[in-house]
Coordinates of C-alpha atoms and ligand atoms in Angstrom, one line a residue:
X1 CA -35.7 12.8 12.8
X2 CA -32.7 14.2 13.9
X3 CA -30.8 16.7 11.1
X4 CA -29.5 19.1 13.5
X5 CA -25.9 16.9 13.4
X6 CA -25.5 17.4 9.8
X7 CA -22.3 19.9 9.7
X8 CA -21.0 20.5 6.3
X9 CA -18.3 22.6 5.0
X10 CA -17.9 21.9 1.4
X11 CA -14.3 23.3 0.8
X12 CA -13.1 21.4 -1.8
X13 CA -15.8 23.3 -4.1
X14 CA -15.0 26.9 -2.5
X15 CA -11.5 26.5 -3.3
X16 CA -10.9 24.3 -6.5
X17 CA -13.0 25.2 -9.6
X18 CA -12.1 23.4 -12.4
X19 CA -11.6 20.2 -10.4
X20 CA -15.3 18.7 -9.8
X21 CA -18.8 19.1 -11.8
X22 CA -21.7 19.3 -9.5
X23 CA -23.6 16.6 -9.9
X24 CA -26.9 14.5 -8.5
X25 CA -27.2 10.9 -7.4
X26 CA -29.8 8.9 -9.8
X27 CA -32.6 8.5 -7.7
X28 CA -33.2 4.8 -6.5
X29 CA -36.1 2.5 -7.0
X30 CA -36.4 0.8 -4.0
X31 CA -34.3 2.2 -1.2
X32 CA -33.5 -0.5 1.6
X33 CA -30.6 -0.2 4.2
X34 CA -28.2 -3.5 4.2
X35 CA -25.4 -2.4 6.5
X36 CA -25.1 0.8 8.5
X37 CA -22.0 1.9 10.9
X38 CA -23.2 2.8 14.3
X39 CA -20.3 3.3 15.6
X40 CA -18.5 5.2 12.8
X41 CA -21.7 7.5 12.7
X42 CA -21.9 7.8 16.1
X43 CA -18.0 8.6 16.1
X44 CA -18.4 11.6 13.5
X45 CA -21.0 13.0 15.4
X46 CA -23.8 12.0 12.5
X47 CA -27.2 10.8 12.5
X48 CA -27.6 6.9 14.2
X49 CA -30.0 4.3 14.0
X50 CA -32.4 6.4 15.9
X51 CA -33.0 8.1 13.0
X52 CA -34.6 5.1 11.4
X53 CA -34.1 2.5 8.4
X54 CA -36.0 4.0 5.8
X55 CA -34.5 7.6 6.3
X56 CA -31.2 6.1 6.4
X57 CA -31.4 4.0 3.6
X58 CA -33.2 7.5 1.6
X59 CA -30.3 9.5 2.6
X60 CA -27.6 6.6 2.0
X61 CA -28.3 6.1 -1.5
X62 CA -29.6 9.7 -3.3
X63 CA -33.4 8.9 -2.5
X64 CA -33.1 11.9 -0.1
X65 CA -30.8 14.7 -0.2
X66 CA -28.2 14.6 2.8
X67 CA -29.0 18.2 4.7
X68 CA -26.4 20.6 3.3
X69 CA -24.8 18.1 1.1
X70 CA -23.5 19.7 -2.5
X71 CA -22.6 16.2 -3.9
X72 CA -20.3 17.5 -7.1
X73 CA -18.1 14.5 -9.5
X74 CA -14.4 15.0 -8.7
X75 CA -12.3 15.2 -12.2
X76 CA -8.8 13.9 -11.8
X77 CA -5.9 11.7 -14.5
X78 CA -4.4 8.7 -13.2
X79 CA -1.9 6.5 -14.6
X80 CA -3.0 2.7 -15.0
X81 CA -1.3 -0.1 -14.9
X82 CA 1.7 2.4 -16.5
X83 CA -0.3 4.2 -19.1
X84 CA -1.6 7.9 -18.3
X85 CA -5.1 8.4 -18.8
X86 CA -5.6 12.4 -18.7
X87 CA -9.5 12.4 -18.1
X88 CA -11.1 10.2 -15.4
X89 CA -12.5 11.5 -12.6
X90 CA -15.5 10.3 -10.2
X91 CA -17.5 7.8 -13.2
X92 CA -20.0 5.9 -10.3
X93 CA -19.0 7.8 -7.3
X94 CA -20.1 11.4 -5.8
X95 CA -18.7 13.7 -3.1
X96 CA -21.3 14.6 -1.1
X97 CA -19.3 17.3 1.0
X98 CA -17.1 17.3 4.1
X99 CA -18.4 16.5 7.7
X100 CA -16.8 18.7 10.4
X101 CA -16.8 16.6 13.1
X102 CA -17.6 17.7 16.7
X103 CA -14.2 17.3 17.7
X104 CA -13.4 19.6 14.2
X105 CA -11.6 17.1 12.2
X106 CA -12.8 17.3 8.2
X107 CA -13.8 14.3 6.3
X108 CA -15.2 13.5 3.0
X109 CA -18.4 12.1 2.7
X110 CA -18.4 9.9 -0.5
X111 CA -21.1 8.0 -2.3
X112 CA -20.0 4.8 -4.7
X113 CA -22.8 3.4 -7.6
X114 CA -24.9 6.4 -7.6
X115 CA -25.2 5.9 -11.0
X116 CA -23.7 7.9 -14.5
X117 CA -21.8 11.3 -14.0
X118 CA -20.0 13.4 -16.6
X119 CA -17.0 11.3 -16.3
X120 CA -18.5 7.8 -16.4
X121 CA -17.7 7.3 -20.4
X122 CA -18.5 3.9 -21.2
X123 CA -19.6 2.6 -17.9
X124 CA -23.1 2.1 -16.0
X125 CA -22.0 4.6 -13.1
X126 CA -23.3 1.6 -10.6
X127 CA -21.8 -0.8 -8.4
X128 CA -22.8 -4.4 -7.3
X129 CA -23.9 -5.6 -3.7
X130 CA -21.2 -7.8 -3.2
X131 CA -18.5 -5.5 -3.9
X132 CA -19.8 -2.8 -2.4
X133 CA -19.7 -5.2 1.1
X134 CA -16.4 -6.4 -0.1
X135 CA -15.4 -2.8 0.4
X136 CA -17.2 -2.3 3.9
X137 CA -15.4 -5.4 5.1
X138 CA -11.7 -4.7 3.7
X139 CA -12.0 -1.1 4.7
X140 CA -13.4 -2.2 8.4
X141 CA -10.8 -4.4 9.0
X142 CA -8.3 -2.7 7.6
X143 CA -9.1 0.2 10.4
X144 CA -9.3 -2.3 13.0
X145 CA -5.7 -3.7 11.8
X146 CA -4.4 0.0 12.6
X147 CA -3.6 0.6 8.7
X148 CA -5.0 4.3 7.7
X149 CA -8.1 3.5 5.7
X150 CA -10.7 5.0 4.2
X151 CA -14.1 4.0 6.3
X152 CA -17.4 2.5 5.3
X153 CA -20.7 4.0 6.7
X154 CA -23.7 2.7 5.0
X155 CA -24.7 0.3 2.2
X156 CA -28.0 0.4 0.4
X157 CA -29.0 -1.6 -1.7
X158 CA -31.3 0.3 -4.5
X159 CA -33.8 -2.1 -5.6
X160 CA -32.4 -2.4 -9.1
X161 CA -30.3 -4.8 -10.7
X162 CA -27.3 -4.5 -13.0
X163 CA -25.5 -7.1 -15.6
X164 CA -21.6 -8.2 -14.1
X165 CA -21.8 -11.2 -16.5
X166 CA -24.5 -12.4 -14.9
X167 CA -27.3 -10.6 -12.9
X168 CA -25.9 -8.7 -9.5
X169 CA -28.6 -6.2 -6.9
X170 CA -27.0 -2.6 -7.5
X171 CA -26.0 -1.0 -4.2
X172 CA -24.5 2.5 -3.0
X173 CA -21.6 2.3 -0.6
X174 CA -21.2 5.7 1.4
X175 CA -17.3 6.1 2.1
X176 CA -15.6 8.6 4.3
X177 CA -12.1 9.3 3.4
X178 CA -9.6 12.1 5.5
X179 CA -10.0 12.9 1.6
X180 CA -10.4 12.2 -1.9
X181 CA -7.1 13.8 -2.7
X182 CA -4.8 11.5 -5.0
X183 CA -2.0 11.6 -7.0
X184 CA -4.3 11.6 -10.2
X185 CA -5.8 14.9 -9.0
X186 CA -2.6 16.5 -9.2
X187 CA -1.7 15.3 -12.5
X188 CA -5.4 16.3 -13.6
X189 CA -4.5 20.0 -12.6
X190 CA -0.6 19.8 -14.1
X191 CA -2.1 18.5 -17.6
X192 CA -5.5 20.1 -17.7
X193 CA -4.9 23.7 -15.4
X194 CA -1.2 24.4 -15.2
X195 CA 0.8 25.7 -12.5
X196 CA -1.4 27.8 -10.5
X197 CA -3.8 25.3 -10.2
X198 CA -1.6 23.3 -9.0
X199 CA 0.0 25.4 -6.5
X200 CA -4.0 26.0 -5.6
X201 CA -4.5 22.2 -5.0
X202 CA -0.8 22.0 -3.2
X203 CA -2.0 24.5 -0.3
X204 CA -5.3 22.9 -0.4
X205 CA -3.7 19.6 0.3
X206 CA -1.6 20.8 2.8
X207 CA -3.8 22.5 4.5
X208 CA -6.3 19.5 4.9
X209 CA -3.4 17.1 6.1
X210 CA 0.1 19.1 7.1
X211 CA -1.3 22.7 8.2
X212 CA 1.9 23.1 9.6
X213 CA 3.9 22.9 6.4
X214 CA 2.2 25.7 4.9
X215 CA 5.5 27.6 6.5
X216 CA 7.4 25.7 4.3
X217 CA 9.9 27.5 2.5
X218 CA 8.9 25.4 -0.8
X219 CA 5.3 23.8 -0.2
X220 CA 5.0 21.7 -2.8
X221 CA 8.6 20.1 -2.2
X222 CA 7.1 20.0 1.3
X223 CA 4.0 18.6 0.1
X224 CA 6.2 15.9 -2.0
X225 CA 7.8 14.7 1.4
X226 CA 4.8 14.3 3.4
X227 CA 3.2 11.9 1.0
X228 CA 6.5 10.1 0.5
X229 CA 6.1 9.6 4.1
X230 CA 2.7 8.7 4.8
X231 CA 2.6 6.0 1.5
X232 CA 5.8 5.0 3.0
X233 CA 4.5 3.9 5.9
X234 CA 0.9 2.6 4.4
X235 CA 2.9 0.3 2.2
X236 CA 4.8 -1.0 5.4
X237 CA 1.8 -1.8 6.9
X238 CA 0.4 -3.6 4.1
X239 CA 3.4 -5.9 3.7
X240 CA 3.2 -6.4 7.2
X241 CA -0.3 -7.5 6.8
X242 CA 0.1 -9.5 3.3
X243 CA -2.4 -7.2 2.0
X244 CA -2.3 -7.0 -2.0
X245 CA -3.9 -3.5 -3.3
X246 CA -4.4 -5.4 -6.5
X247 CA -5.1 -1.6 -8.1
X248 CA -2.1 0.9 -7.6
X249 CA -3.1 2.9 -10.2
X250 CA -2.1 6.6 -9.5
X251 CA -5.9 7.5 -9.1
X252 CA -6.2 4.9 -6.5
X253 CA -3.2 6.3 -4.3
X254 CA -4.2 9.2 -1.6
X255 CA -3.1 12.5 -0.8
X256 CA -3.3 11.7 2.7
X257 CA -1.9 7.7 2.9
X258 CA -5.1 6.2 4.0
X259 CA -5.6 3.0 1.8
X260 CA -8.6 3.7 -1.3
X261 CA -10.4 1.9 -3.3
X262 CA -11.3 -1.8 -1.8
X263 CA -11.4 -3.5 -5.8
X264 CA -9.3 -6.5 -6.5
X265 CA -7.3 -6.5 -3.2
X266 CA -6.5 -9.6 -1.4
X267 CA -4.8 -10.8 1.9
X268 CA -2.0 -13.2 1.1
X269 CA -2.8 -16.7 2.1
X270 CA 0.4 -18.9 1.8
X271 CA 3.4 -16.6 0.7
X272 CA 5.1 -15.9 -1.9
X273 CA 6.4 -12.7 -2.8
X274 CA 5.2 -13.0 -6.5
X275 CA 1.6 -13.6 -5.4
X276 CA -1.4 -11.7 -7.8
X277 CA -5.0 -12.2 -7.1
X278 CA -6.4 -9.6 -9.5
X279 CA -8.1 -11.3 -12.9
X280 CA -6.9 -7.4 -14.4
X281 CA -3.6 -7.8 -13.1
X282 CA -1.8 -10.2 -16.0
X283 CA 1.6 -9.3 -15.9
X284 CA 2.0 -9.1 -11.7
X285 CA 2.9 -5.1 -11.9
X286 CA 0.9 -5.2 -8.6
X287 CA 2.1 -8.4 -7.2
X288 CA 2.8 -8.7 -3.3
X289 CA 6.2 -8.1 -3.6
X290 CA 6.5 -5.4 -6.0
X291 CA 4.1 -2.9 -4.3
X292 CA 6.8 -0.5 -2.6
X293 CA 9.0 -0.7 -5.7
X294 CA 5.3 0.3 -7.4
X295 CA 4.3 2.8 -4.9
X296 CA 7.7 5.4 -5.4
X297 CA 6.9 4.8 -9.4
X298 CA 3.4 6.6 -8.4
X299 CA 5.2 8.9 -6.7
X300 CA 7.5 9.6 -9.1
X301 CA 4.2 10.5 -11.2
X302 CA 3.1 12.9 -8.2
X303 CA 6.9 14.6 -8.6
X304 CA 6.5 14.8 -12.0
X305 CA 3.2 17.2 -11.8
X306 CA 4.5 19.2 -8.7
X307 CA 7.9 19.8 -10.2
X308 CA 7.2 22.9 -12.2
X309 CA 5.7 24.5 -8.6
X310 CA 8.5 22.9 -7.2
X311 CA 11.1 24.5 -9.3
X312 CA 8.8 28.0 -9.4
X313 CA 9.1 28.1 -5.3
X314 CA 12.8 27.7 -5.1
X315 CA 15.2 26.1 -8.2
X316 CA 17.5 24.2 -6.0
X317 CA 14.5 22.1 -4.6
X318 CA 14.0 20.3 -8.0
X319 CA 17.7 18.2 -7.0
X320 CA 16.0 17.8 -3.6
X321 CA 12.6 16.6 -4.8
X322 CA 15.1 14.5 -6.7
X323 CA 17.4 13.0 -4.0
X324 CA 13.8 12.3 -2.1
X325 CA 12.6 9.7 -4.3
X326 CA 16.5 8.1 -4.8
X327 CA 16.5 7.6 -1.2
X328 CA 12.8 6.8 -0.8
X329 CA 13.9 3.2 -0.4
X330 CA 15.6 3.6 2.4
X331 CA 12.7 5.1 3.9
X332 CA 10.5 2.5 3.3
X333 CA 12.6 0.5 4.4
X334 CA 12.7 2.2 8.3
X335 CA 8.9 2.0 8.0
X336 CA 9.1 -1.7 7.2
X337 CA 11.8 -2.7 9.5
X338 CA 10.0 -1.4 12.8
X339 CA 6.5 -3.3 11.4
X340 CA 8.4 -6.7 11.4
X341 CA 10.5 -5.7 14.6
X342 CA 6.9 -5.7 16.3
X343 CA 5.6 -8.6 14.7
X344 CA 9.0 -10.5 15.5
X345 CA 8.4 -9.4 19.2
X346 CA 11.3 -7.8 19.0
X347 CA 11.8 -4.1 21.3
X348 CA 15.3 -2.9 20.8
X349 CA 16.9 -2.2 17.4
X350 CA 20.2 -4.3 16.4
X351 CA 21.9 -4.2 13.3
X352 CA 21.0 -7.4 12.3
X353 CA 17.3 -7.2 12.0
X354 CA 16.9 -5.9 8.7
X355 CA 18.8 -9.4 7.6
X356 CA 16.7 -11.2 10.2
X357 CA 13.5 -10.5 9.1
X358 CA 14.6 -10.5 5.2
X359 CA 15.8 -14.0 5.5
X360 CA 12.6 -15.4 7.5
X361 CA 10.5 -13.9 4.2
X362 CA 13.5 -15.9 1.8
X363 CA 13.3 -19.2 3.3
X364 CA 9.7 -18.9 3.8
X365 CA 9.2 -18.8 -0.3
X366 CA 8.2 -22.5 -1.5
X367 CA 7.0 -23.7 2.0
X368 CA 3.3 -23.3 1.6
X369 CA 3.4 -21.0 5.3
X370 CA 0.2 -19.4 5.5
X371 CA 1.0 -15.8 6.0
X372 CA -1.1 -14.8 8.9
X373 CA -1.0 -18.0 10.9
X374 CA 3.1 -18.6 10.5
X375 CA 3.8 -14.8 12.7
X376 CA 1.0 -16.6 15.6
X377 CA 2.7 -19.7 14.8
X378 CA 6.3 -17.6 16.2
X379 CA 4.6 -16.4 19.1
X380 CA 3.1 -19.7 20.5
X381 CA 6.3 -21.5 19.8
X382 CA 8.1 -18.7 22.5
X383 CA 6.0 -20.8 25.0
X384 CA 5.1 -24.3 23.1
X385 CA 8.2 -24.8 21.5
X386 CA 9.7 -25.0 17.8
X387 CA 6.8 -28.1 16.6
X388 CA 4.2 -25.3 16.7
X389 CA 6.1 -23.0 13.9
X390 CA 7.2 -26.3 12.6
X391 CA 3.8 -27.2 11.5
X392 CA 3.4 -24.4 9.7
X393 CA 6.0 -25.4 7.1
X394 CA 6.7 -28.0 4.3
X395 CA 10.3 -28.4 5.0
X396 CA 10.7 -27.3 8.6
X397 CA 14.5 -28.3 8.9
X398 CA 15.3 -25.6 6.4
X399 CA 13.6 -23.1 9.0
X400 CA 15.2 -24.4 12.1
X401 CA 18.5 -22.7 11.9
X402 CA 16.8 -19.3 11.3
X403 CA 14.4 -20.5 14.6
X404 CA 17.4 -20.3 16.3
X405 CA 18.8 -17.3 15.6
X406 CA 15.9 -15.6 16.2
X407 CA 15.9 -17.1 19.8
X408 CA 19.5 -16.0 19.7
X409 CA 18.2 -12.4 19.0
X410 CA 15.5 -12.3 21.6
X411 CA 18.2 -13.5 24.2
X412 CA 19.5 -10.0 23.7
X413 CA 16.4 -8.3 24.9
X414 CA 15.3 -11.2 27.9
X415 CA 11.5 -11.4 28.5
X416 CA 9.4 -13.9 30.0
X417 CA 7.8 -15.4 26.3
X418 CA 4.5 -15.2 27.7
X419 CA 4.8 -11.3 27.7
X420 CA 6.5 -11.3 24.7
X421 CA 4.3 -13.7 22.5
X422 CA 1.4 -11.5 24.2
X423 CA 2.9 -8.4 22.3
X424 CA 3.2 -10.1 19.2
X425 CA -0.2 -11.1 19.4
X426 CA -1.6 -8.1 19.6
X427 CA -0.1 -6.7 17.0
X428 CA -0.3 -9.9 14.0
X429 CA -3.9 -10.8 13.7
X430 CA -5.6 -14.0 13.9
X431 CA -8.7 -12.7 11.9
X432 CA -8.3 -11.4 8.5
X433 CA -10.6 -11.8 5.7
X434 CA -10.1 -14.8 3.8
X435 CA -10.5 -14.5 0.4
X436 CA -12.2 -18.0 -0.4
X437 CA -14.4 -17.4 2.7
X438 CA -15.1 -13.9 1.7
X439 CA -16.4 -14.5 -1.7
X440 CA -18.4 -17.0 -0.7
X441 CA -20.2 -14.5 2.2
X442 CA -20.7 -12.0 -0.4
X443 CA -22.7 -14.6 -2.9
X444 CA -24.5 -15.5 0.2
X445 CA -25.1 -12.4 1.1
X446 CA -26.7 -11.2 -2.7
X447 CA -28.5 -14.4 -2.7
X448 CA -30.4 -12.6 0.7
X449 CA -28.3 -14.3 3.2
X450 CA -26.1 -11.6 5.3
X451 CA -25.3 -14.4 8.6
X452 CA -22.3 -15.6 7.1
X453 CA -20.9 -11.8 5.9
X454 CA -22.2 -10.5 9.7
X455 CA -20.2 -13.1 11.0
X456 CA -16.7 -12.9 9.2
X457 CA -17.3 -9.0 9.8
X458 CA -17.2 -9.3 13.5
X459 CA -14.4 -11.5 13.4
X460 CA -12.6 -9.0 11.4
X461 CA -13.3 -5.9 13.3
X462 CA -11.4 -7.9 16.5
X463 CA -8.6 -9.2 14.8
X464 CA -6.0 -10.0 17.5
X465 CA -8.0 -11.9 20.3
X466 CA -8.5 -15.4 19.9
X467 CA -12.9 -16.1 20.2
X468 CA -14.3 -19.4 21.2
X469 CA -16.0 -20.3 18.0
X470 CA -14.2 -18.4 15.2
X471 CA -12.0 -20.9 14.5
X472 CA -13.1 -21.1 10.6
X473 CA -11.8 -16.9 10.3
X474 CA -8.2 -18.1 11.0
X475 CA -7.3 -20.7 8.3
X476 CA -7.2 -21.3 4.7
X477 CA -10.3 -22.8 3.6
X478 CA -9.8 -26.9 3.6
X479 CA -11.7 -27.0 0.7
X480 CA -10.2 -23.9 -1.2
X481 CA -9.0 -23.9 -4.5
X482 CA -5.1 -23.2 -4.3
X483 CA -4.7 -20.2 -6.4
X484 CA -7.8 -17.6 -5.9
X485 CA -8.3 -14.9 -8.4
X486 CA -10.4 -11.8 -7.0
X487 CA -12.3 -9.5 -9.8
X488 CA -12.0 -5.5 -10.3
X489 CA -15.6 -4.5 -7.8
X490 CA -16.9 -2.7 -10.7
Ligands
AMP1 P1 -11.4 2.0 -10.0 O1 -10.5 1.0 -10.7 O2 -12.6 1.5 -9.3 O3 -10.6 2.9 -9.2 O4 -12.0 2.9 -11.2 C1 -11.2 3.5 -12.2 C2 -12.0 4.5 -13.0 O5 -13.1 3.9 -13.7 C3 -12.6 5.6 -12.2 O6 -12.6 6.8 -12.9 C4 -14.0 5.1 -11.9 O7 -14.9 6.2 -11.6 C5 -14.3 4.5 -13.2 N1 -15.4 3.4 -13.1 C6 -15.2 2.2 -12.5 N2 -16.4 1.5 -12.5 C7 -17.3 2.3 -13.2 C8 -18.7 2.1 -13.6 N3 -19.3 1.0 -13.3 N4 -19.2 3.2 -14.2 C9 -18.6 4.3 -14.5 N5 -17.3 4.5 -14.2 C10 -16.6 3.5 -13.6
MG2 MG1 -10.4 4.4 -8.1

């Protein structure tokens, strides 16, 4: 047994009090290891397979402490779906400290269904099987896709069942996360502490993810900007992908703009910008199209619990924090422009693009195009012609004159289309996970049958290059439903 890797440094509870009760994972009947990250582990410099099944799966779901773990319950607010909720807080998860790597970067080490905590109120403080894979898989592709993600290490299943309206195995997922910072934790300090606790969990935030703004003249304006920023360009990437969060509820958005919180969230199958998946999500707040418009209302929350440190540090920075978020848009926008300008195959920037890639996204609403395969669809046609893009569409005659301009565009920039649909290819994936094929891998999977969830992982984890046999990851079910509906992974 090798411990010796273990290398905590629990700074969160050093430097926050009032923020986290410490806290112990229930202890689980029956302890057996489902899925475990070589590679991850291997990458933070933590124990691997060597060290055996059975300890794993002890130390992976509370059986066994982790050596010089201090798991504590994080307390943090959160607004959801628009209404503030002042307490919440960690109800079936636990921090079980931060690894310092070898290379010395800091990550949270997280466990998810280790049962009741002080902030569980009404719930069971456990998670299912299938959702707790769900997570695994979303977060693991999501890293592969190049979108900053929180990271899945182990799942355990714990040898107990629970009640989801019918009867589910109970599971704990461990999670590592650049850090369990969200927006929620700063309104928790605003409405709970008051300014010095927030100014506390300001230079504890920057100094976990922007060391170098702790010059700032006005940190937590500078703090304001940096998350701007990094959701700016997480949201980009998820339209890009025609990933739906499903859960953008201020508790659920980061610190440090790597995705959280693997629930309800779907990848769009044909498009439409109004598209919703989530059973919670009734009135579309969280729909496809409406996620930037909803991520710079979150961060109008996280303004709203800096501004008194803002205005403290400097008065004049309150109009700046304010002229931020009016011109956030435009931000986003950069961020989303150079996504599609890659996925377009397109290297130089011309004033047109913006238009460009808007109007592909207008005509494509109404003609069924399935989402991932219509961007492939562009890069074969470079070589096989307009009939390959065609056959993505119900009405391809109303595409054909935007086909043409976008030929008309990549005249401007001349490449052999080999190269070029190479380079689009590598950056708009074949593999994504499929939400009909999914959910059927994860009832396989709690039924005892993992092959068809190994399988769709693998595909997932190698999402650009086309594989002899993986057909079935790239395409809508045949036998799908039209309209899937995905369930909060509570
Ligand atoms: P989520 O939508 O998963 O981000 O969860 C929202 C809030 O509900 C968080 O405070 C969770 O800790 C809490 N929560 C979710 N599921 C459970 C559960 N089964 N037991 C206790 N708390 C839960
Ligand atoms: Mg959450």
């Amino acid at each position: 047994m090798n411990t010796a890797a273990w290398t905590f440094d629990n700074s969160f509870l050093r430097e926050l009090p009032g923020l986290f009760t410490p806290w112990q994972a229930e202890v689980p009947k029956a302890p057996k290891l489902v899925l475990f990250n070589d590679a991850l582990a291997a990458q933070l410099g933590l124990p691997g397979r060597e060290a055996g099944g059975a300890q794993l799966a002890e130390w992976y779901s509370g059986a066994a402490p982790v050596p010089g773990s201090e798991p504590a319950a994080l307390a943090y607010a959160g607004h959801q779906f628009g209404q503030f909720n002042p307490t919440m807080g960690d109800g079936r998860a636990l921090l079980l400290g931060e690894i310092v790597t070898p290379g010395g970067a800091r990550f949270d080490l997280q466990f998810k269904g280790s049962g009741r905590t002080p902030y569980s109120r009404g719930g069971d403080g456990m998670c299912a099987l299938g959702p707790a894979l769900r997570e695994y898989l979303v977060s693991e592709a999501m890293a592969a896709l190049g979108v900053p993600t929180t990271r899945s290490l182990a799942v355990v299943a714990t040898g107990s069942g629970i009640w989801r309206e019918q009867p589910h195995p109970a599971a704990v997922l461990t999670r590592v996360a650049a850090s369990h910072l969200r927006i929620g934790s700063f309104e928790f300090a605003a409405t709970h502490q008051g300014r010095e606790a927030v100014e506390r969990l300001c230079d504890y935030a920057l100094a976990r993810h922007h060391p170098a703004l702790l010059d700032a003249p006005n940190r937590p304006l500078a703090l304001l900007g940096a998350v701007a920023e990094a959701q700016a360009r997480l949201v980009a990437k998820w339209m890009a992908l025609g990933f739906v969060h499903g859960v953008m509820n201020t508790d659920n958005v980061t610190i440090s703009g790597e995705s959280i919180d693997y629930g309800p969230c779907a990848f769009l199958d044909t498009y439409s910008a109004g598209e919703v998946f989530s059973s919670i999500d009734r009135q579309g707040r969280y729909a496809y199209g409406q996620q930037p418009v909803v991520c710079r209302w979150n961060l109008y929350q996280l303004a709203s619990a800096l501004i008194e440190a803002i205005a403290a540090a400097d008065g004049a920075g309150v109009e700046t924090a304010r002229a931020l978020l009016e011109d956030w848009p435009l931000r986003y926008r950069a961020h989303w422009l150079r996504e599609l300008r890659a996925k377009l195959g397109l290297a130089t920037e011309h004033d047109d693009d913006d238009a460009l890639a808007q109007d592909l996204f207008s005509l494509l609403e109404g003609q069924q195009a399935d989402f991932t395969m219509t961007f492939r669809a562009l890069a074969s046609a470079l070589t096989q012609g307009f009939d390959v893009f065609a056959a993505q569409l119900l009405e391809p005659d109303k595409l054909q004159p935007w086909f043409a301009r976008w030929q008309g565009r990549l005249a401007l920039e001349p490449l052999d289309p080999a190269v070029r649909a190479a380079a689009m290819d590598a950056v708009n994936p074949l593999y994504i996970p499929r939400n009909q094929r999914l959910d059927a891998a994860l009832g396989a999977a709690e039924a005892g049958d993992l092959a068809p969830f190994s399988g769709m992982l693998a595909a997932v984890s190698q999402p650009n290059a086309a594989q002899p046999g993986w057909e079935d990851y790239s395409a809508i079910p045949a036998d799908g439903s039209p309209h899937h509906v995905t369930f909060c992974g509570t």
